[in-house]
XYZ file of C-alpha atoms in Angstrom:
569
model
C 1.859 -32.099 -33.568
C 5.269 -29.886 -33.486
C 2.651 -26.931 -33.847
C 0.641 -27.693 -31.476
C 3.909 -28.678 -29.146
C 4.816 -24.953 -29.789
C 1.585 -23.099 -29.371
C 1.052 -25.016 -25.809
C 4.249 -24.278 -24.947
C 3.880 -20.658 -25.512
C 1.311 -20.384 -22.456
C 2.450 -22.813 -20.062
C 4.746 -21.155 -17.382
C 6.461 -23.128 -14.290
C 4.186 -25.323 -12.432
C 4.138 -23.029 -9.130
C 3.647 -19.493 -8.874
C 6.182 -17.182 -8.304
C 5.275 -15.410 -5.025
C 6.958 -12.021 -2.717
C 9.019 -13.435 -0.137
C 7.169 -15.652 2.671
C 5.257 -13.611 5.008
C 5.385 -13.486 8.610
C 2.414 -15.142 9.100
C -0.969 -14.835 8.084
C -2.665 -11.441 8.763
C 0.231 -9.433 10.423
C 0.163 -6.503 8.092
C -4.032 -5.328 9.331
C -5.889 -3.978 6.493
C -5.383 -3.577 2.751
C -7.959 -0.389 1.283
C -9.263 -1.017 -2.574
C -10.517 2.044 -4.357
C -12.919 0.849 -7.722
C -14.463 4.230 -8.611
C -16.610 2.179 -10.505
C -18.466 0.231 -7.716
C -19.000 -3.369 -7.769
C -22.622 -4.646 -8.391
C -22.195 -8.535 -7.677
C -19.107 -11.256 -6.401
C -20.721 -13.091 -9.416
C -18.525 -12.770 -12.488
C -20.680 -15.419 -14.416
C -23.874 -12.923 -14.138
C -21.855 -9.948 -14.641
C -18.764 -9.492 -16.980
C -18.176 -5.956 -15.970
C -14.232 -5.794 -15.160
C -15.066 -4.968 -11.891
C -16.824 -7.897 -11.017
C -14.068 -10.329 -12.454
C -11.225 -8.181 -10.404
C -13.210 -8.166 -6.697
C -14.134 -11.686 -7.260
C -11.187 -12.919 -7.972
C -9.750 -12.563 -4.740
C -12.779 -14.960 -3.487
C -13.546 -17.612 -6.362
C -9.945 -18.693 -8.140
C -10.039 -20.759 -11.645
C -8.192 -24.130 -12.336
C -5.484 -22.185 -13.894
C -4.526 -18.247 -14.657
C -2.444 -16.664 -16.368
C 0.332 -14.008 -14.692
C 2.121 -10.802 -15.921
C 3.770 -12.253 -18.858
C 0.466 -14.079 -20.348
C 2.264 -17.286 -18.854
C -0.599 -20.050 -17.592
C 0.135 -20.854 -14.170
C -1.434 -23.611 -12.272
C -3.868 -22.396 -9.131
C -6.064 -25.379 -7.503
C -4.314 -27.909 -10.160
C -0.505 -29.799 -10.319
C 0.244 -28.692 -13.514
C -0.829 -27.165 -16.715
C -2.129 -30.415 -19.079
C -0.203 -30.795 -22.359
C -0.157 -33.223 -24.845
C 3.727 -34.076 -23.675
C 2.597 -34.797 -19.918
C -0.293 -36.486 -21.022
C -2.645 -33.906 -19.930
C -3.966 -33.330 -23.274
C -5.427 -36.062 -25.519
C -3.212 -36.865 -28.871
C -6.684 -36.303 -31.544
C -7.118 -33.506 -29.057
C -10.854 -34.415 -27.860
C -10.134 -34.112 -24.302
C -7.930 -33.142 -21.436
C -7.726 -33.774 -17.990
C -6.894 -31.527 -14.939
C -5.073 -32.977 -11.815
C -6.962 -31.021 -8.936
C -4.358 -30.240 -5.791
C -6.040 -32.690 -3.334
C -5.776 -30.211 0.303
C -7.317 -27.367 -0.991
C -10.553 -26.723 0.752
C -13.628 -24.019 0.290
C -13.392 -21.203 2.857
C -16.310 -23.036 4.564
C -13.604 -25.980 5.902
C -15.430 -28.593 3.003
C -12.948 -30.029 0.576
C -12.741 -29.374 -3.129
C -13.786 -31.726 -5.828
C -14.064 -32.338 -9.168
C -18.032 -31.826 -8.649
C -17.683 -28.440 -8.206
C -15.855 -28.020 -11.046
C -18.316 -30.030 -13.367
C -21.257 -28.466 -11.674
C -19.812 -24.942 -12.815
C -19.555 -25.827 -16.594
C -23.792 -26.715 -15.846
C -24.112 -23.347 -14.140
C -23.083 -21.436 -16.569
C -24.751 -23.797 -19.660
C -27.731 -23.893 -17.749
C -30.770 -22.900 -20.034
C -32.115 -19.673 -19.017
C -29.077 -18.880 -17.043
C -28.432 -15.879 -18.477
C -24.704 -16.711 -18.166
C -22.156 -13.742 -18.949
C -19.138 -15.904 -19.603
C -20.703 -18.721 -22.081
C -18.156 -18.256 -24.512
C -15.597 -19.707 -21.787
C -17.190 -22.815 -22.562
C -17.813 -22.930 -26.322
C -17.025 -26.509 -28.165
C -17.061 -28.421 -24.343
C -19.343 -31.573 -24.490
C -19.028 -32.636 -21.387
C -17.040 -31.998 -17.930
C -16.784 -35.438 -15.594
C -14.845 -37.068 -12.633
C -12.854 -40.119 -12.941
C -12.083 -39.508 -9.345
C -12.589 -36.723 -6.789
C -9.373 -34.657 -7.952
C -9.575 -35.525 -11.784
C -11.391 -33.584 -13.826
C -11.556 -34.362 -17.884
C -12.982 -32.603 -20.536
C -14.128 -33.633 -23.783
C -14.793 -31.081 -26.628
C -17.048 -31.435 -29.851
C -14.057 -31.014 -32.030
C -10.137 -31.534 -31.549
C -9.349 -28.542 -29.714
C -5.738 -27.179 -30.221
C -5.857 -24.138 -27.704
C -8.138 -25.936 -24.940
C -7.296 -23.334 -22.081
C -10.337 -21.875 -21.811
C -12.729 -23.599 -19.133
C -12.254 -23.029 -15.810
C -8.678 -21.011 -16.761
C -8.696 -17.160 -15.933
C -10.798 -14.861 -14.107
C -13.567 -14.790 -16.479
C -13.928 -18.597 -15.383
C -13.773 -19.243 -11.809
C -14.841 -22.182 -9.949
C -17.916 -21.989 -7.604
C -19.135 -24.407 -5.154
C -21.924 -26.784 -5.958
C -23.189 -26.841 -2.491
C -23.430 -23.065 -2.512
C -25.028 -22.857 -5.808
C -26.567 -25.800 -6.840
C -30.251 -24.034 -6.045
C -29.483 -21.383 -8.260
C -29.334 -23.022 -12.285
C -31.233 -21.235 -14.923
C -33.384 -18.732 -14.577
C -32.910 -18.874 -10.507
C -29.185 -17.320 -11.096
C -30.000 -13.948 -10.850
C -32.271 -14.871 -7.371
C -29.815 -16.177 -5.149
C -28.473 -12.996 -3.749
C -26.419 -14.463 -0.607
C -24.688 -16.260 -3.271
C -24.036 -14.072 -5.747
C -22.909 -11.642 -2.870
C -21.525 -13.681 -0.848
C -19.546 -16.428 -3.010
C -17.295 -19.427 -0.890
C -14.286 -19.491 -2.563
C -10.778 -20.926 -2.650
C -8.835 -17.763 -3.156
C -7.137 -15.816 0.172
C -10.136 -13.466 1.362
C -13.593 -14.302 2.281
C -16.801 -11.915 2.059
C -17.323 -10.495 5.182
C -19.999 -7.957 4.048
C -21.238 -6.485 1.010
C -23.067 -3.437 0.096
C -23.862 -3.095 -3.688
C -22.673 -0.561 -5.662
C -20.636 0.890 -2.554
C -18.025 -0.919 -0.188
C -17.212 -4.668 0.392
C -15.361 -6.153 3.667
C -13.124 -9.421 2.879
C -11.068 -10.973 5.734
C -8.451 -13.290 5.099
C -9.430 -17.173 4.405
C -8.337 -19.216 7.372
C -8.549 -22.428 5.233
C -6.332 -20.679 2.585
C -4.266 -23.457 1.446
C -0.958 -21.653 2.155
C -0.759 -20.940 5.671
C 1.186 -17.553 5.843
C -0.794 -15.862 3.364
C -2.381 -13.213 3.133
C -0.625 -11.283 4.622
C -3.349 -8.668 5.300
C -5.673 -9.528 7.639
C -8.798 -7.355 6.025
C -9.882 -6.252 2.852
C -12.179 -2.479 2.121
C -12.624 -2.654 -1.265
C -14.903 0.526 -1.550
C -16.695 1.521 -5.021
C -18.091 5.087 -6.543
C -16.810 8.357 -7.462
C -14.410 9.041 -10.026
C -11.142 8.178 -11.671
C -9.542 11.466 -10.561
C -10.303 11.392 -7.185
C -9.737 7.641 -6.511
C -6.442 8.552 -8.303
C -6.060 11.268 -5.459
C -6.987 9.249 -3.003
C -3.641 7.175 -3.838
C -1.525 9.494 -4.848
C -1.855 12.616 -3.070
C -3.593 11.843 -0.043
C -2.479 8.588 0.915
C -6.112 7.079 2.355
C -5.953 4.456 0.148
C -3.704 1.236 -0.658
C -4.590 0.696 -4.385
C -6.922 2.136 -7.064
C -7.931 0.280 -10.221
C -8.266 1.995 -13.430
C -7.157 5.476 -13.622
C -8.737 6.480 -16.748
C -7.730 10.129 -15.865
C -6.158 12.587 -18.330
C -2.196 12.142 -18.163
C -1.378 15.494 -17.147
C -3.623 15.478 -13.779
C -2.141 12.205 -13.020
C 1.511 14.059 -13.386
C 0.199 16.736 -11.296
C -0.463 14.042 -8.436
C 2.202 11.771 -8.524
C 4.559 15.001 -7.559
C 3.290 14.057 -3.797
C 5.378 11.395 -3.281
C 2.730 9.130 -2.169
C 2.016 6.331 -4.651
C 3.309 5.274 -8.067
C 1.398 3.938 -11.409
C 1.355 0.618 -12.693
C 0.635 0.151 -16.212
C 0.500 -2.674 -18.670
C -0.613 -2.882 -22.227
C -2.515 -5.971 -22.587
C -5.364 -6.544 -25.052
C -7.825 -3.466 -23.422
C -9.656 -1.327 -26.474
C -11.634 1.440 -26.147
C -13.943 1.292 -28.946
C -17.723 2.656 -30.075
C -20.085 -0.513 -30.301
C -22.803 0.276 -33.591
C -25.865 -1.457 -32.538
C -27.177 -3.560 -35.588
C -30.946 -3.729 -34.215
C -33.052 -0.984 -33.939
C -33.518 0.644 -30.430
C -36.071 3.012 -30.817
C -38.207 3.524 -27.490
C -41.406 3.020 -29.375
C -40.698 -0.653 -29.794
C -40.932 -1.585 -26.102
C -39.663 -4.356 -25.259
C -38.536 -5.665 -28.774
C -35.899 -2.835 -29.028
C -32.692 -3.781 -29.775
C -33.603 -7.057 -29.957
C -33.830 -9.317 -33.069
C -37.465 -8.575 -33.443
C -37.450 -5.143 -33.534
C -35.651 -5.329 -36.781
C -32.444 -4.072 -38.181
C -30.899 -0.387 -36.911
C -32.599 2.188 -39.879
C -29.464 3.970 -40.570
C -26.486 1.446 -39.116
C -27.913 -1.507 -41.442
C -26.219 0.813 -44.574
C -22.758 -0.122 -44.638
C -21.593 3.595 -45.649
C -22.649 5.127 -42.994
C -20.790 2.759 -40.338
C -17.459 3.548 -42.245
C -18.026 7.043 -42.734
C -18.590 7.610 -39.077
C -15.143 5.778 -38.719
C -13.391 7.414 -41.266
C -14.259 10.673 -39.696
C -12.568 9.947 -36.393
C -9.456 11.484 -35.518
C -7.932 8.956 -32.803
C -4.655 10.396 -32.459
C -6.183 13.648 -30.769
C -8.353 11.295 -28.721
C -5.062 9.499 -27.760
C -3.374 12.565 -26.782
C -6.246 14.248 -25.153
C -6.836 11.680 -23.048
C -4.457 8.715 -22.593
C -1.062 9.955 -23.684
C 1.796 7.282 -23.447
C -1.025 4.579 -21.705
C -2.723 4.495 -24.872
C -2.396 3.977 -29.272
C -4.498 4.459 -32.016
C -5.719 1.506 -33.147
C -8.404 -0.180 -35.840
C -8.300 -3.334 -34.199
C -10.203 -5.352 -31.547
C -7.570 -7.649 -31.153
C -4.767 -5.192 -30.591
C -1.947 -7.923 -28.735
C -0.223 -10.166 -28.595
C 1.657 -8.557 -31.786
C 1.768 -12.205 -33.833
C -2.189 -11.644 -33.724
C -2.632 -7.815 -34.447
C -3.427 -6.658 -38.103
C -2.629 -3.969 -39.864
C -4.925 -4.567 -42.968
C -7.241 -1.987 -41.890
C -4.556 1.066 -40.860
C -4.285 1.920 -44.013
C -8.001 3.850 -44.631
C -8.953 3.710 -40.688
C -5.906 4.954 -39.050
C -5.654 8.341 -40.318
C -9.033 10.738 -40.183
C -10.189 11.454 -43.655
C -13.440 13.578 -43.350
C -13.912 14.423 -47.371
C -13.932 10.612 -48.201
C -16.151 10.233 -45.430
C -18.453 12.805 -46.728
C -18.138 10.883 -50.194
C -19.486 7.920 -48.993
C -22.576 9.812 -47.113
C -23.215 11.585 -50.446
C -22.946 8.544 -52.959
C -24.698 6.420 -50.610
C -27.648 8.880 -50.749
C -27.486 10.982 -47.243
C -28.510 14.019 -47.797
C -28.274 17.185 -45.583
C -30.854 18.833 -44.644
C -31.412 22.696 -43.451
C -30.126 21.931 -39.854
C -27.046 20.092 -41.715
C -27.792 16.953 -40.320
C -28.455 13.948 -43.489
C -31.018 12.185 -43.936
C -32.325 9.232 -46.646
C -36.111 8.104 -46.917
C -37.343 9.661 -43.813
C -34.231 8.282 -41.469
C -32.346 11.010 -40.196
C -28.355 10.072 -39.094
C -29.176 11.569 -35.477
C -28.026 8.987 -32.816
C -27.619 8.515 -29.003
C -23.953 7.791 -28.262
C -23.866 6.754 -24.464
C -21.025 5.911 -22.178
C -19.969 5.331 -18.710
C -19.376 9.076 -16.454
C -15.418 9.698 -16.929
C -14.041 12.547 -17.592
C -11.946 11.164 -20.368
C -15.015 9.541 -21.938
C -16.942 12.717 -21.672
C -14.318 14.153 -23.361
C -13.840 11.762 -25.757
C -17.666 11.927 -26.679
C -16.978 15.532 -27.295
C -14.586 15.328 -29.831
C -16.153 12.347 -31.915
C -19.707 14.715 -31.779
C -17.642 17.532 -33.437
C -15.783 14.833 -36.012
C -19.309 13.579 -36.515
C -21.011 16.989 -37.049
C -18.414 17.570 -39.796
C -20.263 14.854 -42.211
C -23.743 15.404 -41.359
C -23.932 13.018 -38.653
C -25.953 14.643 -35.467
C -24.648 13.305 -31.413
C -26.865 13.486 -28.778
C -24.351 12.398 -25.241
C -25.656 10.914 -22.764
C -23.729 9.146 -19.309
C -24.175 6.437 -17.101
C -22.733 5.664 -14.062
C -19.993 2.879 -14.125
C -21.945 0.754 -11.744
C -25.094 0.722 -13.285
C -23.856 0.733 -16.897
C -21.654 -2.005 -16.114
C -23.840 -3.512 -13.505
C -25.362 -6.213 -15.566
C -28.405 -6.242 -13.893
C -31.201 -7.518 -16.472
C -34.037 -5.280 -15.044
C -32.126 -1.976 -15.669
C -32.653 -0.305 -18.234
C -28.991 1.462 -18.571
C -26.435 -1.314 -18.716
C -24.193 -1.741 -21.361
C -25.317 -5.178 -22.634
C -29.091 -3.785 -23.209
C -27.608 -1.057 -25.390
C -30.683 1.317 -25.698
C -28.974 3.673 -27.393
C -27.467 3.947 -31.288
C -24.060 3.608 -30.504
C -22.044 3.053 -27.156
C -18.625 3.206 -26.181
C -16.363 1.370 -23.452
C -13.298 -0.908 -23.073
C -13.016 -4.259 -22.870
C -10.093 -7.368 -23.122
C -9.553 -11.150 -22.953
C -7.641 -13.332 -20.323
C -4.493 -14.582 -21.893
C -2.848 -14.273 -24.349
C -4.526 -16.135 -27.314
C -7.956 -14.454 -28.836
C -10.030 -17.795 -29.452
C -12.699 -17.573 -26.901
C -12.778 -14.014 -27.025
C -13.486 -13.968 -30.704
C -16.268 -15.845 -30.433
C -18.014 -13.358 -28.542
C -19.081 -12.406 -31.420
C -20.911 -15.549 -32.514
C -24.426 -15.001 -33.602
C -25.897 -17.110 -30.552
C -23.750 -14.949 -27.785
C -26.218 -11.759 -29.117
C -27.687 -10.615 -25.586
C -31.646 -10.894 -25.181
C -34.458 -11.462 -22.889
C -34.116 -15.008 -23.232
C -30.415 -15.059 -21.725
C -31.120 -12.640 -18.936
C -29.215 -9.808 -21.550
C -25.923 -11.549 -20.944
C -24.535 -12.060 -23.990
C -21.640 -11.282 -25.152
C -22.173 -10.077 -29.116
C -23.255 -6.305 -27.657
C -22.871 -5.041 -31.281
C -25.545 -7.741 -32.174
C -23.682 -8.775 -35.202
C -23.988 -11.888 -37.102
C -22.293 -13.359 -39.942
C -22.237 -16.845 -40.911
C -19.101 -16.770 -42.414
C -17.862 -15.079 -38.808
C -19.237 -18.213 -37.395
C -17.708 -20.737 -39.675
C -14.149 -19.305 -39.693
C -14.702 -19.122 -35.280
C -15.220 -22.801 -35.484
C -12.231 -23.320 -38.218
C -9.770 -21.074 -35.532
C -11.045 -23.573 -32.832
C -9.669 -26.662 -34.842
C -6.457 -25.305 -35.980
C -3.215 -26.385 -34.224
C -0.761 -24.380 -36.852
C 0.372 -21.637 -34.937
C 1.002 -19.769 -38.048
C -2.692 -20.269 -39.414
C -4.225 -19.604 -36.048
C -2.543 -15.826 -36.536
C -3.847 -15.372 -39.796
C -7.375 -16.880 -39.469
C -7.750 -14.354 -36.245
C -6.400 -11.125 -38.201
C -9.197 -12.473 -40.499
C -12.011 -12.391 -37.720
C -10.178 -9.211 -36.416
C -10.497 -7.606 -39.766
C -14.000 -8.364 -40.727
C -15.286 -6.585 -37.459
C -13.728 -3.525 -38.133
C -14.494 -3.451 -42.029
C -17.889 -4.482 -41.416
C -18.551 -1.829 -38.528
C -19.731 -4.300 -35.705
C -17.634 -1.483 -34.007
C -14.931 1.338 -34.491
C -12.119 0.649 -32.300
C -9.745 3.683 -31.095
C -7.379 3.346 -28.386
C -5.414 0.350 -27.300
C -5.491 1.077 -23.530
C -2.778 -0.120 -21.609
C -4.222 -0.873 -18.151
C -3.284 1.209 -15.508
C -3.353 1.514 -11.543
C -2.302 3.433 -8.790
C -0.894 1.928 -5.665
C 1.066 3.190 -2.472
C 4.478 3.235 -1.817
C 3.797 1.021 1.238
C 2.686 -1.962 -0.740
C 4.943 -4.257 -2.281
C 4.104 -7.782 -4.111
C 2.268 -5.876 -6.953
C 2.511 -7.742 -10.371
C 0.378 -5.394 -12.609
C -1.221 -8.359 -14.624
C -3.028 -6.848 -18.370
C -4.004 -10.830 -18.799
C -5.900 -11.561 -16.021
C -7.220 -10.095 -13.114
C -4.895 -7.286 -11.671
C -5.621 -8.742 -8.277
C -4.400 -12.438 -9.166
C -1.387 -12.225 -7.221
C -3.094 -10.439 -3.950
C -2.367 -13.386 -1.639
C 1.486 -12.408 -2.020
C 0.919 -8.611 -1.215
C 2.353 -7.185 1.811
C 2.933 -4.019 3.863
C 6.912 -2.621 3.469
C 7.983 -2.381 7.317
């Protein structure tokens, strides 16, 4: 139990969170402007778990608990953070039980209840649902009430790290009046809903145009009555990272803009205005090239890259996923187009440092195109005329897509050339950020269909410890018609030994053995090629001088604290 005592410890912060000083009152600093160059497609983060989504809902739907810029848990519609020494969590570790705050109330005026919270553990279960964020809820048995502000919940298993349900913004609460016609296979119906969302948090939806600008004013039934401190909300979506950089920076028209994936010396360039100032934190972000382990060749229709279109012809050989890793150079990537907001990396699980390997750096880290060629050649590629190799009628010719960035582009330049020097032929192709990220199961161009050979895009976890987001990769999170493409496991990989040493990390309290069982998971993704990881991204944003109360967050949402942003007078 002294592990356990310590690992819980390790993520609990102070029972209230740590705001700006008090506002005014409520609304007395007029509107707050939001650039997302890549535009938001739903307020639904449980049928989308695009980045954007999570961010511009959370300033709508809140969780029971999330953590803030350290990786500390923080209590948000709860007393405190349950722990085995408060009582909160269960001695054998089978249950815990969250103590809701009893005046907070939806933005509708209704009060809020444990039923909402157990009815959004059914949501997301819900067969058919087609539920993006299903691993939140992996090893929970059962969510129930013993009064209207208790919730417990009871796991399959003794659950040493149980902060996972309902606890960051990947696992919000919704309202089971709002929802409770849209379970299963209705999800993806219920557009006022999913557009629309009642929430707890500071700002309701006022309007909301997909894929291109959402209105928010501020919550009058926010339970703290001199915040927000803006009265609006434009959170507008599209264009690029450079110009919603400009847009901060130079010009001044906006407030804040998330994600400026935008080469470091343009963004040097713009800050000379005097107008804004970046805010970055390294967190657990990776940009990394997904292999996709089924086959997705157009002629297959509907099976491709799903299970029954079979395995990927040239991906299933495990030489040519480390060749094509071995012949990437990510230190020029790094310098071409992150600089000091990025690192190499051959890990998927790049922070917190007690959890980030190094087994693989040794063969991974540095770019080694003659063994790569080795492996092509013993493993029976051969090139052909054009240069390109082929084996048995397969040729290694592949369709590498991406979001449209400038660094990506760029980036997808330089791997085709690494590529092209072992045999291995690139055809580039773009999407835009809101439709590749869009999650919408009846496009065609989202990342979680993967249509393509290989893709490439970032990604993180909430928090600070790499359970839940581990077991992503379970072979029953692999996304498919059946779960409305919404899985997590876009790689498609499955191992049953990945499986079995998931459900081992979920029963382990030792703090030491938790570190070494997830190197372990880490390790086997990268050596088996579910994907080549490259740059450890630290996450950053641009905001005006103006606006103060910023926390830049790499853990959670970067808008978790926007209830305690203000306007400098």
């Amino acid at each position: 139990m002294k592990n356990l005592r310590f690992l819980l410890a390790g993520t609990v912060a102070a029972l209230a969170v740590a705001g700006s000083a008090a506002h005014a009152e409520r609304g007395s600093d007029g509107e707050l402007k939001i650039l997302f160059w890549q535009a938001v497609s739903t307020l639904n983060p449980y049928l989308s778990g695009g980045t954007k989504e999570v961010y511009s809902s959370s300033m709508v739907i809140e969780p029971l608990a999330r953590y803030d810029e350290k990786g500390q848990l923080v209590p948000m519609l709860v007393t405190e953070i349950p722990t085995v020494e408060n009582g909160g969590v269960a001695k054998d570790l089978l249950s815990m039980t969250w103590k809701l705050k009893p005046d907070v109330k939806w933005s509708d005026g209704t009060p809020f209840t444990a039923e909402d919270v157990i009815f959004t553990w059914k949501y997301c279960v819900a067969p058919d649902g087609g539920c993006a964020q299903k691993a939140q809820y992996e090893g929970v048995t059962n969510v129930e009430a013993p009064d209207a502000h208790t919730v417990k919940i009871s796991f399959s298993e003794p659950k040493p790290y149980p902060y996972s349900a309902f606890v960051g913004a990947q696992s919000p609460v919704v309202q089971k009046k709002q929802f409770e016609n849209c379970v299963g296979a209705k999800a993806p119906g219920c557009t006022s809903a999913n557009f629309g969302p009642i929430g707890t948090g500071p700002f309701v939806v006022k309007d909301f145009k997909p894929n291109d600008v959402i209105t928010f004013e501020a919550n009058k039934n926010y339970r703290d009555p001199a915040k927000p401190a803006f009265a609006t909300v434009t959170l507008k979506g599209g264009g690029d990272a450079a110009s919603a950089a400009r847009a901060v920076l130079e010009t001044g028209e906006f407030d804040y803009a998330w994600n400026m994936q935008v080469e470091p010396e343009v963004l040097a360039t713009m800050l000379k205005a005097g107008k804004g100032k970046l805010e970055t934190a390294f967190g657990t972000q990776v940009e990394r090239i997904n292999l996709n382990w089924y086959n997705p060749d157009p002629k297959l229709g509907d099976k491709r890259s799903t299970q029954q279109a079979g395995p990927h012809p040239a991906l299933k050989d495990t030489a040519v996923r480390r060749a094509l890793s071995l012949a990437i150079d990510r230190g020029v990537i790094d310098e071409a187009g992150y600089g000091e907001a990025g690192k190499p990396t051959c890990n998927i699980v790049p922070a917190p440092e007690a959890y980030a390997s190094t087994k693989n750096d040794g063969w991974c880290l540095k770019q080694d195109i003659d063994a790569a060629n080795k492996l092509l050649d013993d493993a029976g590629w051969k090139k052909g005329g054009d240069g390109v190799r082929a084996k048995d009628g397969v040729r290694l010719s592949f369709l590498y897509q991406t979001s449209t960035n400038s660094v990506r582009q760029a980036t997808q330049e330089l791997v085709k050339d690494m590529w092209s020097q072992i045999g291995v032929e690139s055809e580039l192709r773009n999407v835009s950020a809101s439709v590749f990220f869009g999650g919408d199961p009846a496009s065609p161009d989202t990342f979680q269909k993967f249509y393509a050979d290989v893709e490439m895009y970032t990604n993180n976890f909430d928090g600070t410890d790499p359970e839940k987001y581990l077991a992503e990769w379970l072979c029953d999170k692999v996304p498919s018609p059946e779960n409305g493409w919404q899985g997590q496991n876009i790689p498609r990989y499955c191992n049953a030994q990945f499986d079995k040493l998931v459900g081992e990390l979920s029963k382990t309290s030792d703090i030491s053995k938790r570190e070494e069982l997830a190197k372990q998971l880490n390790d086997m993704l990268t050596e088996e090629g579910a994907h080549i990881p490259l740059i450890h991204r630290g996450s950053v944003s641009s905001h005006s001088l103006t606006l103060q109360g910023v926390r830049m967050n790499a853990w959670d949402s970067e808008l978790w604290n926007v209830a305690d942003w203000s306007r400098k007078k």
